[in-house]
Short mmCIF file of C-alpha atoms in Angstrom, two decimals:
data_model
loop_
_atom_site.label_atom_id
_atom_site.label_comp_id
_atom_site.label_asym_id
_atom_site.label_seq_id
_atom_site.Cartn_x
_atom_site.Cartn_y
_atom_site.Cartn_z
CA UNK X 130 -60.69 186.62 169.45
CA UNK X 131 -59.55 186.64 165.85
CA UNK X 132 -61.47 183.66 164.50
CA UNK X 133 -64.20 182.13 166.61
CA UNK X 134 -63.92 178.67 165.07
CA UNK X 135 -60.16 178.74 164.50
CA UNK X 136 -59.35 176.19 167.20
CA UNK X 137 -61.65 173.69 165.45
CA UNK X 138 -60.42 174.39 161.92
CA UNK X 139 -56.64 174.58 162.20
CA UNK X 140 -53.93 172.23 163.44
CA UNK X 141 -50.89 173.31 165.42
CA UNK X 142 -48.01 174.43 163.21
CA UNK X 143 -44.50 173.73 164.51
CA UNK X 144 -41.44 175.78 163.67
CA UNK X 145 -39.14 173.87 161.34
CA UNK X 146 -35.47 172.95 161.64
CA UNK X 147 -32.77 172.99 159.02
CA UNK X 148 -31.58 169.46 158.10
CA UNK X 149 -29.31 167.72 160.61
CA UNK X 150 -26.37 167.18 158.18
CA UNK X 151 -26.37 170.91 157.48
CA UNK X 152 -26.80 172.31 160.98
CA UNK X 153 -24.23 170.17 162.80
CA UNK X 154 -21.54 171.80 160.66
CA UNK X 155 -21.96 175.16 162.37
CA UNK X 156 -23.02 176.86 165.61
CA UNK X 157 -25.64 179.22 164.22
CA UNK X 158 -29.34 179.09 165.01
CA UNK X 159 -31.21 176.68 162.75
CA UNK X 160 -34.88 177.16 163.61
CA UNK X 161 -37.05 178.10 160.63
CA UNK X 162 -39.61 180.56 161.97
CA UNK X 163 -43.24 180.79 160.97
CA UNK X 164 -44.24 182.77 157.91
CA UNK X 165 -46.79 185.58 158.25
CA UNK X 166 -49.58 183.30 157.05
CA UNK X 167 -48.52 180.46 159.34
CA UNK X 168 -48.42 182.90 162.27
CA UNK X 169 -51.90 184.12 161.45
CA UNK X 170 -53.25 180.57 161.29
CA UNK X 171 -51.54 179.63 164.54
CA UNK X 172 -52.89 182.73 166.29
CA UNK X 173 -56.38 181.92 164.99
CA UNK X 174 -56.38 178.79 167.16
CA UNK X 175 -56.41 180.88 170.36
CA UNK X 176 -59.84 180.66 172.02
CA UNK X 177 -59.47 183.91 174.03
CA UNK X 178 -60.55 181.96 177.14
CA UNK X 179 -62.54 183.67 179.83
CA UNK X 180 -59.86 182.44 182.23
CA UNK X 181 -56.61 182.39 180.22
CA UNK X 182 -54.55 179.74 181.99
CA UNK X 183 -51.68 180.50 179.58
CA UNK X 184 -51.39 183.90 181.21
CA UNK X 185 -51.03 182.46 184.70
CA UNK X 186 -48.84 179.60 183.42
CA UNK X 187 -46.35 182.18 182.14
CA UNK X 188 -44.08 183.39 184.98
CA UNK X 189 -43.96 186.95 183.55
CA UNK X 190 -47.74 186.87 182.93
CA UNK X 191 -47.55 187.69 179.24
CA UNK X 192 -50.93 188.89 177.97
CA UNK X 193 -51.06 186.05 175.49
CA UNK X 194 -54.65 186.13 174.16
CA UNK X 195 -54.24 189.81 173.30
CA UNK X 196 -51.07 189.44 171.26
CA UNK X 197 -52.47 186.29 169.62
CA UNK X 198 -55.46 188.30 168.43
CA UNK X 199 -53.24 191.10 167.15
CA UNK X 200 -51.06 188.63 165.22
CA UNK X 201 -54.21 187.18 163.65
CA UNK X 202 -55.08 190.71 162.54
CA UNK X 203 -51.46 191.09 161.35
CA UNK X 204 -51.13 194.14 163.60
CA UNK X 205 -47.55 193.29 164.48
CA UNK X 206 -46.62 196.65 166.01
CA UNK X 207 -49.36 196.55 168.63
CA UNK X 208 -48.65 192.86 169.23
CA UNK X 209 -45.11 193.96 170.08
CA UNK X 210 -46.41 196.69 172.40
CA UNK X 211 -48.44 194.12 174.33
CA UNK X 212 -45.55 191.64 174.55
CA UNK X 213 -43.02 194.30 175.53
CA UNK X 214 -45.24 195.47 178.38
CA UNK X 215 -44.63 192.29 180.41
CA UNK X 216 -41.40 190.74 179.13
CA UNK X 217 -38.08 192.59 178.91
CA UNK X 218 -36.46 189.98 176.67
CA UNK X 219 -39.00 188.05 174.55
CA UNK X 220 -36.31 187.28 171.98
CA UNK X 221 -34.65 185.15 174.71
CA UNK X 222 -37.78 183.38 175.91
CA UNK X 223 -38.99 182.89 172.34
CA UNK X 224 -35.85 180.83 171.77
CA UNK X 225 -34.98 179.02 174.99
CA UNK X 226 -38.05 178.98 177.24
CA UNK X 227 -39.70 175.54 177.54
CA UNK X 228 -43.06 177.34 177.29
CA UNK X 229 -45.06 176.53 180.43
CA UNK X 230 -47.69 178.81 178.88
CA UNK X 231 -48.32 176.17 176.21
CA UNK X 232 -48.68 173.43 178.81
CA UNK X 233 -51.34 175.61 180.48
CA UNK X 234 -53.18 176.45 177.24
CA UNK X 235 -56.84 175.41 177.53
CA UNK X 236 -56.66 173.87 174.06
CA UNK X 237 -53.94 171.58 175.37
CA UNK X 238 -56.43 169.77 177.58
CA UNK X 239 -57.70 167.63 174.70
CA UNK X 240 -55.74 168.86 171.67
CA UNK X 241 -52.39 170.43 170.81
CA UNK X 242 -51.75 173.86 172.38
CA UNK X 243 -51.44 177.12 170.51
CA UNK X 244 -47.83 177.68 169.40
CA UNK X 245 -47.37 180.60 171.78
CA UNK X 246 -43.58 180.39 171.91
CA UNK X 247 -43.23 180.52 168.12
CA UNK X 248 -45.54 183.57 167.98
CA UNK X 249 -43.55 185.28 170.74
CA UNK X 250 -40.34 184.78 168.79
CA UNK X 251 -41.96 185.99 165.57
CA UNK X 252 -43.20 189.17 167.26
CA UNK X 253 -39.86 189.92 168.93
CA UNK X 254 -37.77 189.29 165.83
CA UNK X 255 -40.05 191.49 163.73
CA UNK X 256 -39.78 194.25 166.33
CA UNK X 257 -36.00 194.22 166.10
CA UNK X 258 -36.04 194.02 162.30
CA UNK X 259 -38.36 197.03 162.07
CA UNK X 260 -36.57 199.18 164.63
CA UNK X 261 -39.42 199.16 167.15
CA UNK X 262 -37.12 198.25 170.05
CA UNK X 263 -35.95 201.63 171.25
CA UNK X 264 -34.32 202.88 174.45
CA UNK X 265 -36.82 204.09 177.06
CA UNK X 266 -34.88 206.80 178.81
CA UNK X 267 -36.11 208.04 182.16
CA UNK X 268 -37.25 211.66 182.09
CA UNK X 269 -36.27 212.27 185.70
CA UNK X 270 -33.13 211.00 187.43
CA UNK X 271 -33.40 210.10 191.10
CA UNK X 272 -29.72 210.35 191.97
CA UNK X 273 -29.91 206.94 193.64
CA UNK X 274 -27.20 204.40 192.80
CA UNK X 275 -27.93 200.66 192.47
CA UNK X 276 -25.42 197.86 191.95
CA UNK X 277 -26.57 194.67 190.24
CA UNK X 278 -24.28 191.67 190.74
CA UNK X 279 -24.64 189.28 187.82
CA UNK X 280 -25.65 189.95 184.22
CA UNK X 281 -27.83 186.96 183.49
CA UNK X 282 -31.55 187.36 182.78
CA UNK X 283 -32.44 188.28 186.38
CA UNK X 284 -29.71 190.91 186.60
CA UNK X 285 -30.46 192.37 183.18
CA UNK X 286 -34.20 192.56 183.86
CA UNK X 287 -33.65 194.24 187.24
CA UNK X 288 -31.13 196.67 185.78
CA UNK X 289 -33.35 197.69 182.88
CA UNK X 290 -36.38 198.28 185.08
CA UNK X 291 -34.39 200.28 187.63
CA UNK X 292 -32.79 202.43 184.93
CA UNK X 293 -36.23 203.18 183.50
CA UNK X 294 -37.28 204.30 186.99
CA UNK X 295 -34.49 206.89 186.87
CA UNK X 296 -31.84 205.25 189.04
CA UNK X 297 -28.13 205.08 188.20
CA UNK X 298 -27.51 201.37 187.69
CA UNK X 299 -24.18 199.57 187.41
CA UNK X 300 -24.11 195.87 186.46
CA UNK X 301 -21.09 193.85 187.59
CA UNK X 302 -20.16 190.60 185.78
CA UNK X 303 -17.21 188.40 186.72
CA UNK X 304 -16.79 187.02 183.21
CA UNK X 305 -15.28 188.92 180.32
CA UNK X 306 -18.56 189.57 178.52
CA UNK X 307 -22.03 190.53 179.67
CA UNK X 308 -24.79 187.92 179.71
CA UNK X 309 -24.10 185.46 182.52
CA UNK X 310 -25.34 181.97 181.69
CA UNK X 311 -27.13 183.38 178.65
CA UNK X 312 -23.67 184.11 177.28
CA UNK X 313 -21.65 181.15 178.49
CA UNK X 314 -24.20 178.49 179.42
CA UNK X 315 -26.40 178.40 176.33
CA UNK X 316 -24.86 177.27 173.03
CA UNK X 317 -24.96 179.67 170.10
CA UNK X 318 -26.96 177.19 168.04
CA UNK X 319 -29.82 177.75 170.50
CA UNK X 320 -29.35 181.50 170.86
CA UNK X 321 -26.76 183.55 169.00
CA UNK X 322 -25.10 186.14 171.17
CA UNK X 323 -26.08 189.11 169.04
CA UNK X 324 -29.39 188.79 170.90
CA UNK X 325 -27.52 189.82 174.07
CA UNK X 326 -25.27 192.41 172.45
CA UNK X 327 -28.07 194.51 171.03
CA UNK X 328 -29.94 194.46 174.34
CA UNK X 329 -26.79 195.67 176.09
CA UNK X 330 -26.59 198.55 173.60
CA UNK X 331 -30.22 199.44 174.28
CA UNK X 332 -29.67 199.34 178.05
CA UNK X 333 -26.52 201.46 177.80
CA UNK X 334 -28.58 204.05 175.95
CA UNK X 335 -31.07 203.87 178.84
CA UNK X 336 -28.27 204.72 181.26
CA UNK X 337 -27.07 201.34 182.53
CA UNK X 338 -23.33 201.01 183.11
CA UNK X 339 -21.80 197.56 182.53
CA UNK X 340 -18.57 196.43 184.13
CA UNK X 341 -17.42 193.03 182.88
CA UNK X 342 -14.42 191.19 184.29
CA UNK X 343 -15.17 192.35 187.84
CA UNK X 344 -15.53 189.79 190.63
CA UNK X 345 -17.57 190.78 193.67
CA UNK X 346 -16.15 188.85 196.60
CA UNK X 347 -14.17 185.65 196.15
CA UNK X 348 -14.63 182.19 194.73
CA UNK X 349 -13.46 179.21 196.78
CA UNK X 350 -10.03 177.87 195.90
CA UNK X 351 -10.17 175.27 193.13
CA UNK X 352 -13.66 176.34 192.07
CA UNK X 353 -14.75 175.17 188.61
CA UNK X 354 -17.15 178.10 188.20
CA UNK X 355 -16.33 180.22 185.15
CA UNK X 356 -14.45 183.35 186.13
CA UNK X 357 -12.45 185.57 183.81
CA UNK X 358 -12.33 188.53 186.18
CA UNK X 359 -9.39 190.93 186.09
CA UNK X 360 -10.56 192.99 189.05
CA UNK X 361 -12.03 192.19 192.46
CA UNK X 362 -14.27 194.41 194.58
CA UNK X 363 -15.27 193.49 198.09
CA UNK X 364 -18.96 193.22 199.06
CA UNK X 365 -18.32 195.79 201.80
CA UNK X 366 -17.06 198.31 199.24
CA UNK X 367 -20.14 197.76 197.09
CA UNK X 368 -22.42 198.34 200.06
CA UNK X 369 -20.60 201.57 200.86
CA UNK X 370 -20.68 202.92 197.30
CA UNK X 371 -24.31 202.17 196.40
CA UNK X 372 -27.72 202.91 197.87
CA UNK X 373 -28.91 199.37 197.10
CA UNK X 374 -27.41 196.10 195.87
CA UNK X 375 -29.23 193.40 193.91
CA UNK X 376 -27.63 189.94 194.00
CA UNK X 377 -28.64 188.27 190.75
CA UNK X 378 -25.99 185.63 190.12
CA UNK X 379 -26.77 182.12 189.00
CA UNK X 380 -26.89 178.83 190.86
CA UNK X 381 -23.45 177.93 189.53
CA UNK X 382 -22.33 175.25 191.98
CA UNK X 383 -22.51 172.11 189.82
CA UNK X 384 -23.67 168.82 191.34
CA UNK X 385 -20.72 166.42 191.47
CA UNK X 386 -20.57 162.63 191.15
CA UNK X 387 -18.22 161.34 193.88
CA UNK X 388 -17.70 157.74 192.73
CA UNK X 389 -14.42 155.82 192.35
CA UNK X 390 -12.29 157.20 189.51
CA UNK X 391 -13.73 160.71 189.65
CA UNK X 392 -10.24 162.24 189.64
CA UNK X 393 -9.32 160.76 186.24
CA UNK X 394 -8.52 163.16 183.40
CA UNK X 395 -11.29 163.54 180.88
CA UNK X 396 -14.14 164.00 183.39
CA UNK X 397 -15.50 167.54 183.40
CA UNK X 398 -18.50 169.54 184.51
CA UNK X 399 -20.74 170.69 181.67
CA UNK X 400 -20.02 174.25 182.71
CA UNK X 401 -16.34 173.74 182.01
CA UNK X 402 -17.10 172.38 178.54
CA UNK X 403 -19.87 174.69 177.24
CA UNK X 404 -18.38 178.12 178.09
CA UNK X 405 -15.13 177.29 176.32
CA UNK X 406 -16.93 176.60 173.06
CA UNK X 407 -18.89 179.85 173.34
CA UNK X 408 -15.65 181.77 173.85
CA UNK X 409 -14.15 180.18 170.75
CA UNK X 410 -17.20 181.17 168.70
CA UNK X 411 -16.81 184.71 170.04
CA UNK X 412 -13.30 184.78 168.54
CA UNK X 413 -11.21 183.97 171.60
CA UNK X 414 -8.41 181.44 171.75
CA UNK X 415 -8.89 178.90 174.53
CA UNK X 416 -5.73 177.09 175.55
CA UNK X 417 -6.37 173.40 176.14
CA UNK X 418 -10.01 173.56 175.07
CA UNK X 419 -12.04 170.50 176.07
CA UNK X 420 -12.94 168.89 172.74
CA UNK X 421 -15.06 165.88 171.77
CA UNK X 422 -13.52 165.30 168.32
CA UNK X 423 -13.44 161.57 167.55
CA UNK X 424 -14.17 160.69 171.18
CA UNK X 425 -16.73 158.44 172.79
CA UNK X 426 -18.67 160.91 174.91
CA UNK X 427 -20.82 160.11 177.93
CA UNK X 428 -23.14 162.84 179.17
CA UNK X 429 -24.45 162.21 182.70
CA UNK X 430 -27.68 164.12 183.28
CA UNK X 431 -30.83 164.20 181.21
CA UNK X 432 -31.85 167.86 181.38
CA UNK X 433 -31.33 170.87 179.13
CA UNK X 434 -27.66 171.27 180.06
CA UNK X 435 -27.03 167.64 179.15
CA UNK X 436 -28.82 168.18 175.85
CA UNK X 437 -26.58 171.19 175.16
CA UNK X 438 -23.54 168.97 175.76
CA UNK X 439 -24.93 166.47 173.26
CA UNK X 440 -25.41 169.12 170.57
CA UNK X 441 -21.98 170.62 171.13
CA UNK X 442 -20.28 167.19 171.10
CA UNK X 443 -21.95 166.34 167.81
CA UNK X 444 -20.69 169.59 166.31
CA UNK X 445 -17.18 168.75 167.50
CA UNK X 446 -17.42 165.47 165.61
CA UNK X 447 -17.73 162.98 168.47
CA UNK X 448 -17.43 159.30 167.55
CA UNK X 449 -20.48 158.54 169.72
CA UNK X 450 -22.62 160.26 172.32
CA UNK X 451 -24.52 158.48 175.10
CA UNK X 452 -26.65 160.35 177.65
CA UNK X 453 -27.56 158.89 181.05
CA UNK X 454 -30.62 159.81 183.09
CA UNK X 455 -31.09 158.53 186.64
CA UNK X 456 -34.88 158.62 186.48
CA UNK X 457 -36.93 156.05 184.51
CA UNK X 458 -38.05 156.91 180.99
CA UNK X 459 -41.16 159.11 181.13
CA UNK X 460 -44.27 158.31 179.07
CA UNK X 461 -44.33 159.74 175.55
CA UNK X 462 -47.70 161.37 176.26
CA UNK X 463 -48.65 163.00 179.53
CA UNK X 464 -51.82 162.26 181.47
CA UNK X 465 -53.49 165.57 180.62
CA UNK X 466 -56.56 165.24 182.87
CA UNK X 467 -54.16 164.68 185.76
CA UNK X 468 -51.52 167.34 185.02
CA UNK X 469 -53.17 170.16 183.06
CA UNK X 470 -52.66 173.15 183.42
CA UNK X 471 -49.37 172.38 185.18
CA UNK X 472 -46.05 171.36 183.68
CA UNK X 473 -46.45 167.73 182.60
CA UNK X 474 -44.20 164.75 183.16
CA UNK X 475 -43.44 163.27 179.74
CA UNK X 476 -40.57 162.28 177.47
CA UNK X 477 -38.94 165.29 175.83
CA UNK X 478 -36.69 164.90 172.82
CA UNK X 479 -34.61 167.95 171.94
CA UNK X 480 -33.19 168.96 168.57
CA UNK X 481 -29.76 167.91 169.88
CA UNK X 482 -31.02 164.39 170.61
CA UNK X 483 -32.31 164.19 167.04
CA UNK X 484 -28.81 165.01 165.77
CA UNK X 485 -27.45 161.76 167.18
CA UNK X 486 -27.52 160.43 170.72
CA UNK X 487 -28.19 157.17 172.52
CA UNK X 488 -30.28 157.73 175.65
CA UNK X 489 -30.21 155.46 178.70
CA UNK X 490 -32.75 155.86 181.48
CA UNK X 491 -32.80 154.57 185.08
CA UNK X 492 -29.00 154.40 184.89
CA UNK X 493 -26.56 155.13 187.71
CA UNK X 494 -22.80 155.38 187.37
CA UNK X 495 -20.93 153.17 189.83
CA UNK X 496 -17.33 153.71 188.80
CA UNK X 497 -15.10 155.50 186.32
CA UNK X 498 -12.37 153.33 184.78
CA UNK X 499 -9.10 154.54 183.35
CA UNK X 500 -5.55 153.90 182.24
CA UNK X 501 -2.51 156.05 182.93
CA UNK X 502 -4.65 158.59 184.72
CA UNK X 503 -7.14 159.09 181.89
CA UNK X 504 -10.74 157.93 181.76
CA UNK X 505 -11.38 155.06 179.35
CA UNK X 506 -14.86 153.98 180.41
CA UNK X 507 -17.36 153.64 183.18
CA UNK X 508 -19.47 151.01 184.86
CA UNK X 509 -23.21 151.50 185.32
CA UNK X 510 -26.15 149.73 186.88
CA UNK X 511 -29.90 149.99 186.30
CA UNK X 512 -31.87 151.38 189.25
CA UNK X 513 -35.46 151.70 190.35
CA UNK X 514 -37.02 154.06 192.86
CA UNK X 515 -38.37 152.24 195.92
CA UNK X 516 -39.34 153.52 199.35
CA UNK X 517 -37.89 156.95 198.72
CA UNK X 518 -34.50 155.86 197.38
CA UNK X 519 -32.84 154.37 194.31
CA UNK X 520 -32.18 150.65 194.49
CA UNK X 521 -29.79 148.78 192.20
CA UNK X 522 -31.29 146.01 190.08
CA UNK X 523 -29.19 142.81 190.28
CA UNK X 524 -27.60 141.60 187.08
CA UNK X 525 -27.87 144.92 185.23
CA UNK X 526 -24.28 146.15 185.45
CA UNK X 527 -22.83 147.33 182.15
CA UNK X 528 -19.61 148.93 180.94
CA UNK X 529 -19.35 151.79 178.45
CA UNK X 530 -16.33 153.07 176.58
CA UNK X 531 -15.65 156.75 177.31
CA UNK X 532 -12.91 159.18 176.32
CA UNK X 533 -14.80 162.21 177.61
CA UNK X 534 -17.37 162.34 180.41
CA UNK X 535 -19.49 165.47 180.95
CA UNK X 536 -21.33 165.92 184.25
CA UNK X 537 -24.62 167.74 183.65
CA UNK X 538 -26.63 166.81 186.72
CA UNK X 539 -27.85 170.27 187.58
CA UNK X 540 -26.73 172.89 190.06
CA UNK X 541 -27.05 172.62 193.81
CA UNK X 542 -26.75 176.25 194.90
CA UNK X 543 -25.10 179.61 194.33
CA UNK X 544 -21.43 179.88 195.18
CA UNK X 545 -21.50 180.06 198.97
CA UNK X 546 -18.53 182.41 199.41
CA UNK X 547 -20.40 185.16 197.54
CA UNK X 548 -23.35 185.01 199.92
CA UNK X 549 -21.04 184.76 202.91
CA UNK X 550 -19.17 187.83 201.71
CA UNK X 551 -22.35 189.88 201.97
CA UNK X 552 -23.37 188.12 205.18
CA UNK X 553 -26.89 187.33 204.01
CA UNK X 554 -28.91 184.57 205.64
CA UNK X 555 -29.32 181.39 203.58
CA UNK X 556 -32.17 178.93 203.31
CA UNK X 557 -31.86 175.18 203.81
CA UNK X 558 -30.63 174.72 200.23
CA UNK X 559 -27.91 177.33 200.47
CA UNK X 560 -29.74 180.03 198.50
CA UNK X 561 -30.01 183.66 199.57
CA UNK X 562 -32.97 183.85 201.94
CA UNK X 563 -35.51 186.43 200.75
CA UNK X 564 -39.28 186.25 200.45
CA UNK X 565 -41.46 187.35 197.52
CA UNK X 566 -43.99 189.15 199.73
CA UNK X 567 -45.71 192.15 198.22
CA UNK X 568 -44.18 194.41 200.88
CA UNK X 569 -40.47 194.00 201.54
CA UNK X 570 -40.07 191.31 198.92
CA UNK X 571 -36.64 190.20 197.68
CA UNK X 572 -34.91 191.91 200.60
CA UNK X 573 -32.25 189.80 202.33
CA UNK X 574 -31.32 189.86 206.00
CA UNK X 575 -28.71 192.54 205.25
CA UNK X 576 -29.98 196.13 204.94
CA UNK X 577 -30.26 197.43 201.34
CA UNK X 578 -29.16 194.07 199.84
CA UNK X 579 -31.74 192.26 197.68
CA UNK X 580 -31.65 188.91 195.85
CA UNK X 581 -33.44 187.67 192.74
CA UNK X 582 -33.30 184.82 190.27
CA UNK X 583 -31.42 181.57 190.73
CA UNK X 584 -29.35 182.94 193.61
CA UNK X 585 -32.63 183.22 195.57
CA UNK X 586 -34.87 180.44 194.19
CA UNK X 587 -32.26 177.92 193.03
CA UNK X 588 -31.73 176.54 189.54
CA UNK X 589 -34.68 177.54 187.38
CA UNK X 590 -35.83 178.87 184.01
CA UNK X 591 -34.79 182.03 182.16
CA UNK X 592 -38.40 183.24 182.27
CA UNK X 593 -38.51 182.87 186.06
CA UNK X 594 -35.27 184.85 186.30
CA UNK X 595 -36.80 187.67 184.23
CA UNK X 596 -39.87 187.68 186.46
CA UNK X 597 -37.81 187.87 189.64
CA UNK X 598 -35.58 190.57 188.21
CA UNK X 599 -38.61 192.69 187.38
CA UNK X 600 -40.21 192.16 190.76
CA UNK X 601 -36.98 192.81 192.64
CA UNK X 602 -36.57 196.06 190.70
CA UNK X 603 -39.95 197.23 191.96
CA UNK X 604 -39.01 196.26 195.52
CA UNK X 605 -35.75 198.21 195.27
CA UNK X 606 -37.53 201.20 193.77
CA UNK X 607 -40.02 201.19 196.67
CA UNK X 608 -37.14 200.90 199.14
CA UNK X 609 -35.34 203.87 197.62
CA UNK X 610 -38.29 206.14 196.87
CA UNK X 611 -41.07 205.02 199.22
CA UNK X 612 -43.31 204.05 196.28
CA UNK X 613 -42.95 202.61 192.79
CA UNK X 614 -44.73 202.86 189.45
CA UNK X 615 -42.86 199.87 188.07
CA UNK X 616 -45.03 196.88 187.20
CA UNK X 617 -44.72 193.95 189.58
#
């Protein structure tokens, strides 16, 4: 514990943002990180609890009190060693994780939590800047071959751990660049893609082979899931060529809104809109790119993906942006005695909302309106939740002008044809069925086929995907070798 009375002396310090008029002109990251002195002060607030709830609140079980203490001492190298021991990609989580560790912080019970996420980012960025992030090459090769399907955070974490155990790992990605939804689902202004590129270089040095533009199995006809594959390999072929297969794709089947007028032009899933912009930033030309320039944009869905649509629309130069949320507006402050140390229910305002957005809560879309086949507006109604269902409130119908509607209502499941191609059993929600038991965990109903991340648990957080990738890697290592030294 760096400073015994630090939690009583110092207030929480937030990372800053560059001014809105400046940042909406580009797609680069705009967070102003903590200085060394600010990091030291923030770390001094950690109480080094006897039972560190932050540690259990973090899905990868980061050893948070230890790296807080080391930051307070300004021992950045050892702080990195501690952080790197539990988290393969802290530069990702330090940018885009919602920080359940902070919700679980003991100080959060009656004060503001320690800024754990900002310290994690500061440690990771310093590690890269100082060349501390080096390939960890296995001394002994096992000769076992593992295929990882999907290069999002679960796939990357599994691949890196398996390569470090000495296995020959090949990662297959259907899109034209490695990164999965990290690459094409998260805007560059939240995480620039150099963060992925340098990790790929590190993993290649560790022995991982990446094959982008390769589709494993088939997508259903007319699917809106991003797919820039130039080659297709059957699941059967993959099972024949490798000693184990890890399915680590995302839950990419977007939730639709089947109301009258849905077939009008100008209504798109968020995951049609966001990947195109990321490709343009990467230097590609996208024919017929979905743009929000000068348009009245309606974003349906109040989560992170909807927020990303808001930020991207503002950078396009939208005339207006309105975001709908079906649920009622949460309280601005959570009931801490009721919710702590769990993730609280409260109003969350993102940096994209602050850039310009009207937010409507308890709002359901009844109909899309249009002219000459193009959307021109929509009709809504206010709803309330009664007896387990949403009920319309009489006299609350309203019409909104809309030139572009983006559906960001979450994801219902993985693409079913992929799972069917491997023949794995599915749970009631259409995910790959696999337990997380200590013995035999992450194994599907098909021999030597494992599943981890969103494809197994459903739509979730990047940090949960990293956890599952790491744990699945240990399970695969045990399956191949009879034992494993990999951390679980």
